[in-house]
mmCIF file of C-alpha atoms in Angstrom:
data_model
loop_
_atom_site.group_PDB
_atom_site.id
_atom_site.type_symbol
_atom_site.label_atom_id
_atom_site.label_comp_id
_atom_site.label_asym_id
_atom_site.label_seq_id
_atom_site.Cartn_x
_atom_site.Cartn_y
_atom_site.Cartn_z
ATOM 1 C CA ALA A 1 10.689 -0.750 -15.584
ATOM 2 C CA GLN A 2 9.499 -4.193 -16.654
ATOM 3 C CA SER A 3 6.573 -4.752 -19.100
ATOM 4 C CA VAL A 4 4.761 -7.724 -20.647
ATOM 5 C CA SER A 5 3.768 -8.498 -23.748
ATOM 6 C CA GLN A 6 0.685 -10.356 -24.771
ATOM 7 C CA HIS A 7 1.213 -10.905 -28.927
ATOM 8 C CA ASN A 8 -2.710 -12.091 -29.536
ATOM 9 C CA HIS A 9 -5.584 -9.561 -28.505
ATOM 10 C CA HIS A 10 -8.122 -11.654 -30.099
ATOM 11 C CA VAL A 11 -8.263 -15.158 -30.931
ATOM 12 C CA ILE A 12 -10.887 -17.261 -32.183
ATOM 13 C CA LEU A 13 -10.979 -20.936 -31.959
ATOM 14 C CA SER A 14 -13.024 -23.900 -32.887
ATOM 15 C CA GLU A 15 -13.585 -26.606 -29.896
ATOM 16 C CA ALA A 16 -10.667 -29.311 -29.799
ATOM 17 C CA ALA A 17 -8.519 -27.104 -31.636
ATOM 18 C CA SER A 18 -4.989 -26.701 -29.983
ATOM 19 C CA LEU A 19 -4.131 -23.085 -28.157
ATOM 20 C CA GLU A 20 -1.020 -21.177 -27.902
ATOM 21 C CA LEU A 21 -0.976 -17.422 -26.237
ATOM 22 C CA GLY A 22 2.386 -15.812 -26.471
ATOM 23 C CA CYS A 23 3.852 -13.323 -23.633
ATOM 24 C CA ASN A 24 7.114 -11.818 -23.390
ATOM 25 C CA TYR A 25 8.403 -9.928 -21.028
ATOM 26 C CA SER A 26 11.341 -7.092 -20.503
ATOM 27 C CA TYR A 27 12.629 -7.946 -17.198
ATOM 28 C CA GLY A 28 16.520 -9.184 -16.851
ATOM 29 C CA GLY A 29 16.489 -10.060 -13.327
ATOM 30 C CA THR A 30 14.498 -12.650 -11.862
ATOM 31 C CA VAL A 31 11.419 -12.749 -11.886
ATOM 32 C CA ASN A 32 7.759 -15.193 -11.014
ATOM 33 C CA LEU A 33 5.687 -15.732 -13.592
ATOM 34 C CA PHE A 34 1.694 -16.110 -13.761
ATOM 35 C CA TRP A 35 -0.750 -16.494 -16.328
ATOM 36 C CA TYR A 36 -4.393 -15.765 -14.599
ATOM 37 C CA VAL A 37 -7.974 -16.260 -16.353
ATOM 38 C CA GLN A 38 -10.766 -14.172 -15.958
ATOM 39 C CA TYR A 39 -14.292 -15.429 -17.232
ATOM 40 C CA PRO A 40 -16.581 -12.971 -18.380
ATOM 41 C CA GLY A 41 -18.015 -10.367 -15.206
ATOM 42 C CA GLN A 42 -16.025 -12.383 -13.108
ATOM 43 C CA HIS A 43 -12.352 -11.212 -11.189
ATOM 44 C CA LEU A 44 -9.084 -13.102 -12.286
ATOM 45 C CA GLN A 45 -8.066 -16.349 -11.221
ATOM 46 C CA LEU A 46 -4.751 -18.120 -11.125
ATOM 47 C CA LEU A 47 -4.473 -20.281 -13.491
ATOM 48 C CA LEU A 48 -0.553 -21.346 -13.343
ATOM 49 C CA LYS A 49 2.534 -20.106 -12.010
ATOM 50 C CA TYR A 50 6.277 -20.438 -12.046
ATOM 51 C CA PHE A 51 9.296 -19.067 -9.670
ATOM 52 C CA SER A 52 11.414 -22.311 -10.512
ATOM 53 C CA GLY A 53 12.849 -25.465 -11.403
ATOM 54 C CA ASP A 54 11.190 -27.588 -14.576
ATOM 55 C CA PRO A 55 10.318 -24.733 -16.839
ATOM 56 C CA LEU A 56 7.137 -26.638 -17.941
ATOM 57 C CA VAL A 57 4.593 -26.101 -15.390
ATOM 58 C CA LYS A 58 0.978 -27.387 -15.316
ATOM 59 C CA GLY A 59 -2.508 -25.798 -14.133
ATOM 60 C CA ILE A 60 -5.892 -25.777 -13.848
ATOM 61 C CA LYS A 61 -7.783 -27.303 -16.350
ATOM 62 C CA GLY A 62 -5.595 -28.934 -18.878
ATOM 63 C CA PHE A 63 -3.333 -25.571 -19.208
ATOM 64 C CA GLU A 64 0.226 -25.740 -18.997
ATOM 65 C CA ALA A 65 2.913 -22.913 -20.117
ATOM 66 C CA GLU A 66 6.647 -23.321 -20.834
ATOM 67 C CA PHE A 67 9.190 -20.559 -19.448
ATOM 68 C CA ILE A 68 11.856 -19.864 -22.213
ATOM 69 C CA LYS A 69 14.397 -17.937 -20.411
ATOM 70 C CA SER A 70 16.666 -17.271 -23.214
ATOM 71 C CA LYS A 71 13.535 -15.524 -24.942
ATOM 72 C CA PHE A 72 11.710 -13.924 -22.177
ATOM 73 C CA SER A 73 9.117 -15.768 -23.263
ATOM 74 C CA PHE A 74 5.898 -17.464 -20.773
ATOM 75 C CA ASN A 75 3.220 -18.905 -23.576
ATOM 76 C CA LEU A 76 0.415 -20.809 -22.767
ATOM 77 C CA ARG A 77 -0.851 -23.944 -23.984
ATOM 78 C CA LYS A 78 -3.978 -26.305 -24.270
ATOM 79 C CA PRO A 79 -4.265 -29.293 -26.585
ATOM 80 C CA SER A 80 -7.730 -29.222 -27.071
ATOM 81 C CA VAL A 81 -10.232 -26.119 -25.948
ATOM 82 C CA GLN A 82 -13.794 -25.829 -24.436
ATOM 83 C CA TRP A 83 -16.236 -23.709 -24.907
ATOM 84 C CA SER A 84 -15.804 -23.033 -21.375
ATOM 85 C CA ASP A 85 -12.164 -21.935 -22.127
ATOM 86 C CA THR A 86 -14.120 -18.689 -23.645
ATOM 87 C CA ALA A 87 -12.694 -15.506 -21.381
ATOM 88 C CA GLU A 88 -9.913 -13.648 -20.983
ATOM 89 C CA TYR A 89 -6.431 -14.356 -20.312
ATOM 90 C CA PHE A 90 -3.665 -12.601 -18.649
ATOM 91 C CA CYS A 91 0.141 -12.837 -18.482
ATOM 92 C CA ALA A 92 1.546 -11.242 -15.724
ATOM 93 C CA VAL A 93 5.229 -10.731 -14.025
ATOM 94 C CA ARG A 94 6.431 -10.167 -10.859
ATOM 95 C CA ASN A 95 9.546 -8.669 -9.103
ATOM 96 C CA ASN A 96 9.722 -7.870 -5.440
ATOM 97 C CA ASN A 97 6.702 -6.297 -5.078
ATOM 98 C CA ASP A 98 6.263 -5.008 -8.531
ATOM 99 C CA MET A 99 3.677 -7.235 -10.624
ATOM 100 C CA ARG A 100 3.280 -6.110 -14.116
ATOM 101 C CA PHE A 101 -0.077 -7.252 -16.539
ATOM 102 C CA GLY A 102 0.093 -7.959 -19.755
ATOM 103 C CA ALA A 103 -3.013 -6.328 -22.207
ATOM 104 C CA GLY A 104 -4.477 -9.290 -21.999
ATOM 105 C CA THR A 105 -5.592 -12.249 -24.673
ATOM 106 C CA ARG A 106 -9.564 -12.635 -25.458
ATOM 107 C CA LEU A 107 -10.196 -16.189 -26.577
ATOM 108 C CA THR A 108 -13.599 -17.377 -27.942
ATOM 109 C CA VAL A 109 -14.145 -20.913 -28.609
ATOM 110 C CA LYS A 110 -16.889 -21.273 -30.944
ATOM 111 C CA PRO A 111 -19.165 -24.948 -30.297
ATOM 112 C CA ASN B 1 -13.912 -18.721 3.153
ATOM 113 C CA ALA B 2 -14.709 -15.331 1.874
ATOM 114 C CA GLY B 3 -11.163 -14.286 0.302
ATOM 115 C CA VAL B 4 -11.181 -10.779 -1.319
ATOM 116 C CA THR B 5 -14.587 -8.868 -0.743
ATOM 117 C CA GLN B 6 -14.906 -5.482 -2.305
ATOM 118 C CA THR B 7 -17.596 -3.473 -1.966
ATOM 119 C CA PRO B 8 -19.314 -1.494 -3.315
ATOM 120 C CA LYS B 9 -20.432 -3.548 -6.570
ATOM 121 C CA PHE B 10 -21.187 -0.791 -8.742
ATOM 122 C CA ARG B 11 -21.078 3.233 -8.750
ATOM 123 C CA VAL B 12 -21.923 5.961 -10.702
ATOM 124 C CA LEU B 13 -20.506 9.268 -9.663
ATOM 125 C CA LYS B 14 -20.811 13.029 -10.691
ATOM 126 C CA THR B 15 -17.613 14.427 -11.879
ATOM 127 C CA GLY B 16 -16.070 16.203 -8.499
ATOM 128 C CA GLN B 17 -17.557 13.796 -6.299
ATOM 129 C CA SER B 18 -15.338 12.101 -3.726
ATOM 130 C CA MET B 19 -15.682 8.261 -2.971
ATOM 131 C CA THR B 20 -14.069 5.448 -1.198
ATOM 132 C CA LEU B 21 -13.537 1.573 -2.127
ATOM 133 C CA LEU B 22 -12.975 -1.003 0.343
ATOM 134 C CA CYS B 23 -11.224 -4.050 0.268
ATOM 135 C CA ALA B 24 -11.002 -6.609 3.032
ATOM 136 C CA GLN B 25 -9.557 -9.830 3.109
ATOM 137 C CA ASP B 26 -9.396 -12.760 5.213
ATOM 138 C CA MET B 27 -6.033 -14.502 4.498
ATOM 139 C CA ASN B 28 -3.885 -12.765 7.102
ATOM 140 C CA HIS B 29 -2.706 -11.501 3.934
ATOM 141 C CA GLU B 30 0.604 -8.956 4.215
ATOM 142 C CA TYR B 31 0.240 -7.160 0.700
ATOM 143 C CA MET B 32 -2.778 -5.385 -0.936
ATOM 144 C CA TYR B 33 -3.000 -3.860 -3.736
ATOM 145 C CA TRP B 34 -5.378 -1.796 -6.013
ATOM 146 C CA TYR B 35 -5.360 -1.851 -9.627
ATOM 147 C CA ARG B 36 -7.749 -0.309 -12.539
ATOM 148 C CA GLN B 37 -8.550 -2.602 -15.620
ATOM 149 C CA ASP B 38 -9.487 -0.454 -18.787
ATOM 150 C CA PRO B 39 -10.099 -2.426 -22.480
ATOM 151 C CA GLY B 40 -6.941 -3.146 -23.600
ATOM 152 C CA MET B 41 -4.962 -2.108 -20.911
ATOM 153 C CA GLY B 42 -4.556 -4.962 -19.127
ATOM 154 C CA LEU B 43 -4.421 -4.239 -15.267
ATOM 155 C CA ARG B 44 -2.576 -1.121 -13.717
ATOM 156 C CA LEU B 45 -1.300 -1.306 -10.383
ATOM 157 C CA ILE B 46 -2.865 1.914 -8.605
ATOM 158 C CA HIS B 47 -1.299 1.546 -5.213
ATOM 159 C CA TYR B 48 0.331 -1.004 -3.024
ATOM 160 C CA SER B 49 0.608 -1.722 0.590
ATOM 161 C CA VAL B 50 3.294 -4.031 2.493
ATOM 162 C CA GLY B 51 1.745 -4.052 6.284
ATOM 163 C CA GLU B 52 -0.478 -2.392 8.034
ATOM 164 C CA GLY B 53 -0.090 1.533 8.439
ATOM 165 C CA THR B 54 2.142 1.307 4.842
ATOM 166 C CA THR B 55 1.419 2.309 1.097
ATOM 167 C CA ALA B 56 3.172 2.869 -1.508
ATOM 168 C CA LYS B 57 2.792 4.285 -5.467
ATOM 169 C CA GLY B 58 2.306 1.812 -7.762
ATOM 170 C CA GLU B 59 1.787 2.809 -11.971
ATOM 171 C CA VAL B 60 -1.293 5.257 -11.835
ATOM 172 C CA PRO B 61 -1.500 6.517 -8.591
ATOM 173 C CA ASP B 62 -2.519 10.096 -9.355
ATOM 174 C CA GLY B 63 -6.196 11.150 -8.416
ATOM 175 C CA TYR B 64 -6.555 8.462 -5.975
ATOM 176 C CA ASN B 65 -5.407 7.525 -2.104
ATOM 177 C CA VAL B 66 -5.235 4.446 0.050
ATOM 178 C CA SER B 67 -5.121 4.340 3.522
ATOM 179 C CA ARG B 68 -4.021 0.631 5.651
ATOM 180 C CA LEU B 69 -5.542 1.452 8.803
ATOM 181 C CA LYS B 70 -5.836 -2.657 9.990
ATOM 182 C CA LYS B 71 -4.512 -5.701 8.313
ATOM 183 C CA GLN B 72 -7.322 -6.799 6.867
ATOM 184 C CA ASN B 73 -8.634 -3.439 5.170
ATOM 185 C CA PHE B 74 -7.219 -1.585 2.235
ATOM 186 C CA LEU B 75 -8.981 1.348 1.184
ATOM 187 C CA LEU B 76 -9.144 3.490 -2.086
ATOM 188 C CA GLY B 77 -10.271 7.144 -2.216
ATOM 189 C CA LEU B 78 -10.739 9.272 -5.118
ATOM 190 C CA GLU B 79 -11.325 12.712 -3.518
ATOM 191 C CA SER B 80 -12.106 14.519 -6.912
ATOM 192 C CA ALA B 81 -13.742 12.206 -9.458
ATOM 193 C CA ALA B 82 -12.860 12.091 -13.323
ATOM 194 C CA PRO B 83 -14.446 10.558 -15.989
ATOM 195 C CA SER B 84 -10.970 9.256 -16.935
ATOM 196 C CA GLN B 85 -11.565 7.629 -13.644
ATOM 197 C CA THR B 86 -14.882 5.375 -15.520
ATOM 198 C CA SER B 87 -12.963 1.455 -14.935
ATOM 199 C CA VAL B 88 -12.995 -0.997 -13.321
ATOM 200 C CA TYR B 89 -11.438 -1.637 -10.166
ATOM 201 C CA PHE B 90 -9.994 -4.887 -8.779
ATOM 202 C CA CYS B 91 -8.638 -5.577 -5.432
ATOM 203 C CA ALA B 92 -5.793 -8.094 -4.471
ATOM 204 C CA SER B 93 -3.959 -10.055 -1.670
ATOM 205 C CA SER B 94 -0.952 -11.448 -1.543
ATOM 206 C CA TYR B 95 1.168 -13.219 0.972
ATOM 207 C CA LEU B 96 4.839 -11.668 1.446
ATOM 208 C CA SER B 97 6.602 -13.939 -0.900
ATOM 209 C CA GLY B 98 3.707 -13.808 -3.073
ATOM 210 C CA ARG B 99 4.586 -17.442 -4.165
ATOM 211 C CA GLY B 100 1.291 -18.305 -4.420
ATOM 212 C CA GLY B 101 0.151 -15.205 -7.084
ATOM 213 C CA TYR B 102 -2.437 -12.994 -6.024
ATOM 214 C CA THR B 103 -6.144 -13.513 -4.837
ATOM 215 C CA PHE B 104 -8.536 -11.087 -6.597
ATOM 216 C CA GLY B 105 -11.766 -9.369 -5.268
ATOM 217 C CA SER B 106 -14.746 -9.408 -8.098
ATOM 218 C CA GLY B 107 -14.030 -6.049 -8.649
ATOM 219 C CA THR B 108 -15.828 -2.486 -8.522
ATOM 220 C CA ARG B 109 -17.486 -0.714 -11.975
ATOM 221 C CA LEU B 110 -17.270 2.840 -11.301
ATOM 222 C CA THR B 111 -18.605 5.262 -13.665
ATOM 223 C CA VAL B 112 -17.980 8.928 -13.708
ATOM 224 C CA VAL B 113 -20.393 11.124 -15.294
#
């Protein structure tokens, strides 16, 4: 079965710092890749997704992610975080009907 | 648009009690899913459905049953609740291809005492 690893459990940054959250998966076939965000007390919302084509994907709120097939990675980035980015971020990998989520990375942005 | 609606939002059960969580979507999605979210473990798939009248087991199906009698509804049942089922439960739905990602409901926080 495929699995998803998120390297950081909790990241603390100051406003305007750059962000990179790691995500690796363990499936060799064709996969669809996603990043979701969960703001405190809310449900998961889709940030961005990759299916094919340009491996650099741009999402909402200035987030982007790069798919590196050779490394089985799909890292999330943002050049300058804001206090409002404080949330939990989940990487997900989908193959057919099977969507697996990473354990999540909690991001705290200090004002 | 309502999207995905879950009821109830909160519930406290005693060990051994039963309950049903309801998920309703108004987007005509073919696929529906039930996940549980536990600290440090992300989301784990309990059961899913690829269409009306069909269901399948996910990663952690034990202790749960599901039914999808109508395309827009997906019910999750706990026949005999256990403290290990204390969790936040999320329902999600998607189109057949899954290309749009999943749309999640707002969750049900269940505590079993």
